[in-house]
mmCIF file of C-alpha atoms in Angstrom:
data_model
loop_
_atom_site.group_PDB
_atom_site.id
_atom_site.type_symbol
_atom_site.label_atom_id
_atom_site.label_comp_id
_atom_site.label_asym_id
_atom_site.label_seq_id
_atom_site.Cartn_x
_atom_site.Cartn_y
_atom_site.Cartn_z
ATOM 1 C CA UNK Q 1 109.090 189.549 81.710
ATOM 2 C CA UNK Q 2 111.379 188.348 84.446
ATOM 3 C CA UNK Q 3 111.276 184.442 85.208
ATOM 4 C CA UNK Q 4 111.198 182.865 88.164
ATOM 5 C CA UNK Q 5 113.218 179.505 88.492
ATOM 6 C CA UNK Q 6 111.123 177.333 90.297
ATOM 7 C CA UNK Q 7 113.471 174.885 92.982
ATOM 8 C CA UNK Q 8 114.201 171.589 91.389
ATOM 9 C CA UNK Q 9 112.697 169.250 94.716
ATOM 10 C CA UNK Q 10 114.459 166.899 96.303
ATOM 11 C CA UNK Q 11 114.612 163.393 95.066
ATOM 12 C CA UNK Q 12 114.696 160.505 97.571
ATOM 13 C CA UNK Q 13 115.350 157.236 96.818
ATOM 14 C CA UNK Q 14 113.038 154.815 97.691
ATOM 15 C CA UNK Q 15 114.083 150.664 98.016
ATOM 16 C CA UNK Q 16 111.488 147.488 99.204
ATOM 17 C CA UNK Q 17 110.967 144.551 97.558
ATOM 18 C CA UNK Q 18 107.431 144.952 97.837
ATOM 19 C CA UNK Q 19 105.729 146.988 95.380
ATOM 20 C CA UNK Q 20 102.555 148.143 97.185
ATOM 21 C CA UNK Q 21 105.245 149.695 99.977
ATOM 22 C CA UNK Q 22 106.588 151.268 97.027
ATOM 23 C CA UNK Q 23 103.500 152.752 95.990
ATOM 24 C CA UNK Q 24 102.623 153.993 98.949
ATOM 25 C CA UNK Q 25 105.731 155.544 99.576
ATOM 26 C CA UNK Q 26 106.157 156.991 96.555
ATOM 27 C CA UNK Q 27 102.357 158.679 96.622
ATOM 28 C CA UNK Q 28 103.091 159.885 100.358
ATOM 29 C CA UNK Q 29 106.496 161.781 99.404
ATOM 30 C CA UNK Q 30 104.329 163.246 95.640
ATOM 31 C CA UNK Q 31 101.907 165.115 98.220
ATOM 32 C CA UNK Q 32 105.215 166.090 100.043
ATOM 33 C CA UNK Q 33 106.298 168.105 96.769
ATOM 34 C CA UNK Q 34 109.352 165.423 97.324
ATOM 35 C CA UNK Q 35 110.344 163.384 93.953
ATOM 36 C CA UNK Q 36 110.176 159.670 94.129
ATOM 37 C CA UNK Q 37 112.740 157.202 92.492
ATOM 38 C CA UNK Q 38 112.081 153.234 93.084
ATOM 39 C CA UNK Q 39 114.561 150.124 93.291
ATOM 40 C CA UNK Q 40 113.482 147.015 94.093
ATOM 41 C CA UNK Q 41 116.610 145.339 95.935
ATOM 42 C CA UNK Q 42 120.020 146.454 97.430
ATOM 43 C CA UNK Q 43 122.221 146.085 94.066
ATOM 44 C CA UNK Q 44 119.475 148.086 91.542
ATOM 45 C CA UNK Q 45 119.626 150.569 94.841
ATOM 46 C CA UNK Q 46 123.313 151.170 94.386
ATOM 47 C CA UNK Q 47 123.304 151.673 90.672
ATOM 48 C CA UNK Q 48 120.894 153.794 91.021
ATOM 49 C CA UNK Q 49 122.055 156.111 93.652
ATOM 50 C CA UNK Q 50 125.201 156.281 91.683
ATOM 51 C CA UNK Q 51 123.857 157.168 88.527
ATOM 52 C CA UNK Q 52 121.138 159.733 89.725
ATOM 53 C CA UNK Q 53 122.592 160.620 93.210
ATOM 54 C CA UNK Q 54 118.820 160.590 95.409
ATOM 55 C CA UNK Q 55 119.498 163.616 98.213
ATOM 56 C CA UNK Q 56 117.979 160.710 100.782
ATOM 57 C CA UNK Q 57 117.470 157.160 100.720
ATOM 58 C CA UNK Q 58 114.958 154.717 102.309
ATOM 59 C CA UNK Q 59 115.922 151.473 102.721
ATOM 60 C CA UNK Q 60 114.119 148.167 103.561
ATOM 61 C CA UNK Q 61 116.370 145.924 105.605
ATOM 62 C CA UNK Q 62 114.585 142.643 104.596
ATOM 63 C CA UNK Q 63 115.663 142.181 100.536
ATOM 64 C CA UNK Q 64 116.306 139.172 98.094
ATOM 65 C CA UNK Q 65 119.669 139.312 96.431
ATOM 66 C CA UNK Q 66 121.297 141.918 98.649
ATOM 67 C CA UNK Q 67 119.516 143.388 102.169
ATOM 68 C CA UNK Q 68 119.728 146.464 103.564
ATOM 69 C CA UNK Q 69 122.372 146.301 105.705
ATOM 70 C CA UNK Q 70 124.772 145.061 102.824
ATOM 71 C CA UNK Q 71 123.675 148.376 100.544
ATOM 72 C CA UNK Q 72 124.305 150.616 103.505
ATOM 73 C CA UNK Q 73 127.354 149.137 104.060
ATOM 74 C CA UNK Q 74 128.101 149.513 100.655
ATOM 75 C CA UNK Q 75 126.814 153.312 100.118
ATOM 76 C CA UNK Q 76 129.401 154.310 102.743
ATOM 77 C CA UNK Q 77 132.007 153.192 101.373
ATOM 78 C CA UNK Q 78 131.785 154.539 98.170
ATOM 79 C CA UNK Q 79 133.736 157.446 97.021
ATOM 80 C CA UNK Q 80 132.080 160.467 95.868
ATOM 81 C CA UNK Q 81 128.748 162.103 97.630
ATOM 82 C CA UNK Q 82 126.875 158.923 97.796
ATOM 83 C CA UNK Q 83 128.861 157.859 100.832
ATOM 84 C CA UNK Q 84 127.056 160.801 103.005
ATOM 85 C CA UNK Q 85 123.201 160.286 101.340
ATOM 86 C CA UNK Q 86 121.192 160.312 104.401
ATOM 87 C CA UNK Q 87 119.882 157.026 104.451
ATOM 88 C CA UNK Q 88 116.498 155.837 106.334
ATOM 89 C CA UNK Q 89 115.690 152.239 106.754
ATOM 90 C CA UNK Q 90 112.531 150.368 107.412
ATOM 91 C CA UNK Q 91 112.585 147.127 109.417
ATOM 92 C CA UNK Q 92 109.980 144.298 109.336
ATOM 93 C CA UNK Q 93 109.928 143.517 112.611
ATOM 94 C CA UNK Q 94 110.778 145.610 115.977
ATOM 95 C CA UNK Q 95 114.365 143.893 116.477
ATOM 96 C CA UNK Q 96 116.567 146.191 118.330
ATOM 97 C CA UNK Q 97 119.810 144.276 117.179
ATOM 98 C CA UNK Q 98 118.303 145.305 113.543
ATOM 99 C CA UNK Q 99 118.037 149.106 114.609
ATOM 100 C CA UNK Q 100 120.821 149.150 116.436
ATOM 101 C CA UNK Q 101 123.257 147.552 113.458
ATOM 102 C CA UNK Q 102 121.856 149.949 111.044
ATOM 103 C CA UNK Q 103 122.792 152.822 112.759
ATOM 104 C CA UNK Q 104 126.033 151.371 113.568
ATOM 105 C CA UNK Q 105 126.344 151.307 109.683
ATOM 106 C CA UNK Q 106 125.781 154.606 109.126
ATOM 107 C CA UNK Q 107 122.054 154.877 109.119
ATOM 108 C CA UNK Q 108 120.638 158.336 109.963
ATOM 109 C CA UNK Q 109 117.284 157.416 111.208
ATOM 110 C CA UNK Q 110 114.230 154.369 110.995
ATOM 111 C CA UNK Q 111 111.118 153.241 111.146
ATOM 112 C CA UNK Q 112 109.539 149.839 112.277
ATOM 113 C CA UNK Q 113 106.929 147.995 109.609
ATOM 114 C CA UNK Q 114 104.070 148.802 109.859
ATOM 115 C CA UNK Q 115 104.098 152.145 109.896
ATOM 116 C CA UNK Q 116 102.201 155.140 108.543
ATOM 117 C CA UNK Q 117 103.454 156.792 105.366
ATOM 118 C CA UNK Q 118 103.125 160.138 107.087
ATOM 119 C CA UNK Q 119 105.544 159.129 109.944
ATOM 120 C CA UNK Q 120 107.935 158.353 107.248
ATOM 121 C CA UNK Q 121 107.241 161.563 105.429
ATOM 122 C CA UNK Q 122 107.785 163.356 108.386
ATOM 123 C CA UNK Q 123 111.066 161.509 108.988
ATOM 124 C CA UNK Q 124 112.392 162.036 105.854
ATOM 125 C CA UNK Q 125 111.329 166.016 105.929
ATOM 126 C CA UNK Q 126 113.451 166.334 109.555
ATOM 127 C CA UNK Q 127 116.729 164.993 108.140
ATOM 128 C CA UNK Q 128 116.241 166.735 104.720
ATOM 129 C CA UNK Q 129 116.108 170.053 107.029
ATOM 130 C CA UNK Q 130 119.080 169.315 108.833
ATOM 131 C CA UNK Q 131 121.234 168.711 105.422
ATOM 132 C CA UNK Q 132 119.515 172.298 103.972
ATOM 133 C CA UNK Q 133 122.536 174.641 102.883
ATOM 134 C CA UNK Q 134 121.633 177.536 105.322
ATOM 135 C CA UNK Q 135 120.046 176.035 108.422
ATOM 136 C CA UNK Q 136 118.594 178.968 110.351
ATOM 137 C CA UNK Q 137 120.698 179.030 113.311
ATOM 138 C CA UNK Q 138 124.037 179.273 111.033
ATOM 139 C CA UNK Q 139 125.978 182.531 110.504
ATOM 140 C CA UNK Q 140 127.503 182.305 106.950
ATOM 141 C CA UNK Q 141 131.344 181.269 106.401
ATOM 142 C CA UNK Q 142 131.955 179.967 110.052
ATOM 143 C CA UNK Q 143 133.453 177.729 111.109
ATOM 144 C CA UNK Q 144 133.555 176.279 114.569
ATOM 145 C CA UNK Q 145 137.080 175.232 115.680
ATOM 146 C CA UNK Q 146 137.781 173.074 119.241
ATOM 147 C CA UNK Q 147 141.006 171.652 119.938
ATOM 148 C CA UNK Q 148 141.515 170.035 116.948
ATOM 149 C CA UNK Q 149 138.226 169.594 115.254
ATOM 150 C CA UNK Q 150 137.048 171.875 112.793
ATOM 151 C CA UNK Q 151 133.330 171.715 111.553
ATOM 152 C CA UNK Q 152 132.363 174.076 108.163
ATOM 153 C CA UNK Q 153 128.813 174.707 109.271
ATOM 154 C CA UNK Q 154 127.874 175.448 105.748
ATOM 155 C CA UNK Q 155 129.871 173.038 104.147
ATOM 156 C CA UNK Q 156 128.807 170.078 106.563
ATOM 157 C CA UNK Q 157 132.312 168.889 106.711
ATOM 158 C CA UNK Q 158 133.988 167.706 109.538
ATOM 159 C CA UNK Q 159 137.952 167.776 110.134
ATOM 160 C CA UNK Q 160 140.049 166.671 112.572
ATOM 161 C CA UNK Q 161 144.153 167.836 112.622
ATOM 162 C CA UNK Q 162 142.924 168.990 108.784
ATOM 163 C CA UNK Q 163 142.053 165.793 108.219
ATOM 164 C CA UNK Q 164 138.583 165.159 106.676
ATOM 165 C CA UNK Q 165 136.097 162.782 108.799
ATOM 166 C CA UNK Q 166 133.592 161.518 106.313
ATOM 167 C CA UNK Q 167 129.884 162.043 108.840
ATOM 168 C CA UNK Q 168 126.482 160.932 108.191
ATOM 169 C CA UNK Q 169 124.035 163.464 108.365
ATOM 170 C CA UNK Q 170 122.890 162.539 112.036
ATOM 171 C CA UNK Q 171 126.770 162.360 113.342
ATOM 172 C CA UNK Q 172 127.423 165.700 112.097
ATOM 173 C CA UNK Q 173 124.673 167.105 113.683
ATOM 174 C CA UNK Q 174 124.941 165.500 116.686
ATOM 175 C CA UNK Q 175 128.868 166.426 116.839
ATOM 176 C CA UNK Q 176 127.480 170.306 116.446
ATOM 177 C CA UNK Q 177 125.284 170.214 118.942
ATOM 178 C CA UNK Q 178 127.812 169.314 121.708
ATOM 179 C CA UNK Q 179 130.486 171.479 119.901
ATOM 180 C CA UNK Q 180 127.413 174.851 120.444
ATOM 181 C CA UNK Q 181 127.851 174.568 124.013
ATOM 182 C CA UNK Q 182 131.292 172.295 124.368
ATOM 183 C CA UNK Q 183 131.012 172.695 128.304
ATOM 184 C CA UNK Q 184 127.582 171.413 128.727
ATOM 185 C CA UNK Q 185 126.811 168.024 129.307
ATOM 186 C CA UNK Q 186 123.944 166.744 126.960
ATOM 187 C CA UNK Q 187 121.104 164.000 128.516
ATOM 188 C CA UNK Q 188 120.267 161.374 125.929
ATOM 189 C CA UNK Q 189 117.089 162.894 126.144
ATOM 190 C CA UNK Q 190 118.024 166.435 124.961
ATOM 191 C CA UNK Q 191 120.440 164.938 122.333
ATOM 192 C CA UNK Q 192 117.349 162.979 120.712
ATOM 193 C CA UNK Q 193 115.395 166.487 120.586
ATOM 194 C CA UNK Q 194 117.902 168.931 119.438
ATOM 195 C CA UNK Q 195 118.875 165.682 116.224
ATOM 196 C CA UNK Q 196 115.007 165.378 115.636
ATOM 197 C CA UNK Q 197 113.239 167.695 117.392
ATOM 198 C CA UNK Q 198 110.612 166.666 120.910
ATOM 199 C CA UNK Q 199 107.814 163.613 120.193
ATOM 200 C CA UNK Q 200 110.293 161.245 118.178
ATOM 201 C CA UNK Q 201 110.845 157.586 119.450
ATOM 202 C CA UNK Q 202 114.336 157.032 119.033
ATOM 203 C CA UNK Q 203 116.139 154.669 121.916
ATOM 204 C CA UNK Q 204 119.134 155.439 124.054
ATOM 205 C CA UNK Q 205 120.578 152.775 122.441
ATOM 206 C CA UNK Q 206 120.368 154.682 118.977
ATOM 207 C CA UNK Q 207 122.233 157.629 120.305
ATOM 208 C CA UNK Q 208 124.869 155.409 122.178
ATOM 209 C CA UNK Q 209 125.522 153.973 118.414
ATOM 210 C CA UNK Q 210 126.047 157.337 117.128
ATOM 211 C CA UNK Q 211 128.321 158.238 120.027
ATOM 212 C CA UNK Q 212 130.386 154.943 118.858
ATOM 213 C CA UNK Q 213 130.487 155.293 115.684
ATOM 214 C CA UNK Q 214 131.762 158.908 116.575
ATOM 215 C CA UNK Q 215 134.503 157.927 118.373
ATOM 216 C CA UNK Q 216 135.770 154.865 116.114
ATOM 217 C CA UNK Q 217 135.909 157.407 112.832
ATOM 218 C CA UNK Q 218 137.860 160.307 114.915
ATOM 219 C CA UNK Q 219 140.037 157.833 117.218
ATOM 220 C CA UNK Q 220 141.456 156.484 113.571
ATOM 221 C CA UNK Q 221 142.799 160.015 113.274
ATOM 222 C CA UNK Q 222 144.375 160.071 117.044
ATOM 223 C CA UNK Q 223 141.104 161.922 118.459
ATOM 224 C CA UNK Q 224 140.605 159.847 120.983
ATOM 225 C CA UNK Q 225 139.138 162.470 123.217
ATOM 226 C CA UNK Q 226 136.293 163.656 120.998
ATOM 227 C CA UNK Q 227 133.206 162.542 123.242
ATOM 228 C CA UNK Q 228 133.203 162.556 127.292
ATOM 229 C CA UNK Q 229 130.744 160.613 128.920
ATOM 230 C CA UNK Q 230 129.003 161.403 131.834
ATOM 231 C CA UNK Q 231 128.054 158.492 134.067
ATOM 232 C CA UNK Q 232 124.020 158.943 134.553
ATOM 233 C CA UNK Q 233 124.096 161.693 132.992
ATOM 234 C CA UNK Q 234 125.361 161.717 129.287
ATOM 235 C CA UNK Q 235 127.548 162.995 127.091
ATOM 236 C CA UNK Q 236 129.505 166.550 126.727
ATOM 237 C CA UNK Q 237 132.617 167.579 123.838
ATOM 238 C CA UNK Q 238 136.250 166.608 125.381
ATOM 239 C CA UNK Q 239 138.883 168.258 124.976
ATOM 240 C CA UNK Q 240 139.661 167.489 121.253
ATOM 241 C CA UNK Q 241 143.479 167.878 121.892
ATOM 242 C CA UNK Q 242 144.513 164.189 120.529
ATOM 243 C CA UNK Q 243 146.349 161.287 121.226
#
C-alpha cells in the first residue's frame, strides 16, 4: 500500500500578554488547520521563533518586559530566516502613530483590539498565501529582471546590482506588483487590493510606509530610483538604473 504524506501545517506564532487573547487565538487558527505556538512577552517571543522558526508571527504591541515594537525590531535584524517571518501585530488602541511605526519596522499587516478572531484568521491566511512556494500566477524558474533589480519569483528574493535586499513579505509583494506592469502607475487603492485582495482596511498611510521603507533598504545599495511617485495619483517602478 502506497502512503500518502499528509502536509505538515503551518505553525504561527502567537505573542500577548493576556492569556484569554491567547486562547482565543490559538482555538481560531486550530479550526484553521493552522498550528498554534504561544509566548507571553517580546523576549520568550524571540527565543522561541529562533528555536522553532513559526512560518508567521502575531504580535501584541502592548507587553511587560519587552513590547512589540522592540521584538519586531529585533526579529529583523536577526540573521537567518527569522528576519523575513511575516509578522502581524495587534494594537490596543486605534493609534495611527502605532500602525504606522510597526509597519515602518517591518510589519506585514495588523489589526486593532478588539477584533474578531476570524478577521485575524483571515489575515493571517492572506499573507500565508502570498509566501506559498508556487503562487498561481508564477511560471517556474523566472525571474523578473528591471534595470538593476532582480526578483526570484520562486525564491522570494530580491536583488539589486546582485546584491541581496532582505524584504518582508508585504515589500516583496508589493515591489512585484509594480515590477508586472513597470509602466503602469498603481493608485493606493489598487496597491492595497492586489497586497490583500478588495474589502481590507488598510490606510494610505500603511502603503506610503511600505513605499519608504522600500526606498531606504534599496537607496543603501545606490537604487535610488526604485519607486516613482505620481503626484495624485500614486506610485509606478522607476527606472532601476542606480545612483
Amino acid at each position: 500500500m502506497k502512503m500518502i504524506r499528509c502536509p505538515m501545517p503551518r505553525t504561527i506564532l502567537v505573542v500577548d500578554d493576556d492569556p484569554h487573547i491567547r486562547q482565543l487565538l490559538v482555538f481560531a487558527l486550530d479550526k484553521a488547520g493552522l498550528a498554534a505556538i504561544e509566548a507571553d512577552d517580546g523576549e520568550s517571543a524571540l527565543a522561541i521563533a529562533a528555536a522553532q522558526s513559526p512560518d508567521l508571527v502575531i504580535l501584541d504591541i502592548n507587553m511587560p518586559r519587552m513590547d512589540g515594537l522592540e521584538a519586531c525590531r529585533r526579529l529583523r535584524a536577526a540573521r537567518g530566516e527569522g528576519r523575513n517571518v511575516p509578522i502581524l501585530f495587534l494594537s490596543s488602541r486605534d493609534d495611527e502613530i502605532d500602525r504606522v511605526l510597526g509597519i515602518e519596522l517591518g510589519a506585514d499587516d495588523y489589526v486593532v483590539k478588539p477584533f474578531s478572531p476570524r478577521e485575524v484568521v483571515a489575515r493571517v491566511m492572506a499573507i500565508l498565501r502570498r509566501t506559498a512556494a508556487h503562487a498561481p500566477e508564477v511560471e517556474t524558474g523566472r525571474d523578473l529582471i528591471h534595470g538593476r533589480l532582480r526578483l526570484d519569483l520562486d525564491g522570494w528574493r530580491a536583488s539589486w546590482n546582485a546584491a541581496d535586499v532582505p524584504l518582508t513579505v508585504t515589500e516583496f509583494q508589493l515591489v512585484r506588483l509594480l515590477a508586472s506592469v513597470p509602466t503602469k502607475v498603481f493608485s493606493r487603492d489598487a496597491i492595497i487590493d492586489g497586497l490583500h485582495g478588495p474589502g481590507f482596511a488598510v490606510t494610505d498611510r500603511t502603503i506610503d510606509s511600505h513605499i519608504r521603507n522600500l526606498r531606504a533598504k534599496f537607496a543603501a545599495l545606490g537604487g535610488v530610483d526604485l519607486i516613482e511617485t505620481r503626484a495624485g495619483i500614486g506610485y509606478r517602478l522607476g527606472a532601476c538604473a542606480g545612483a
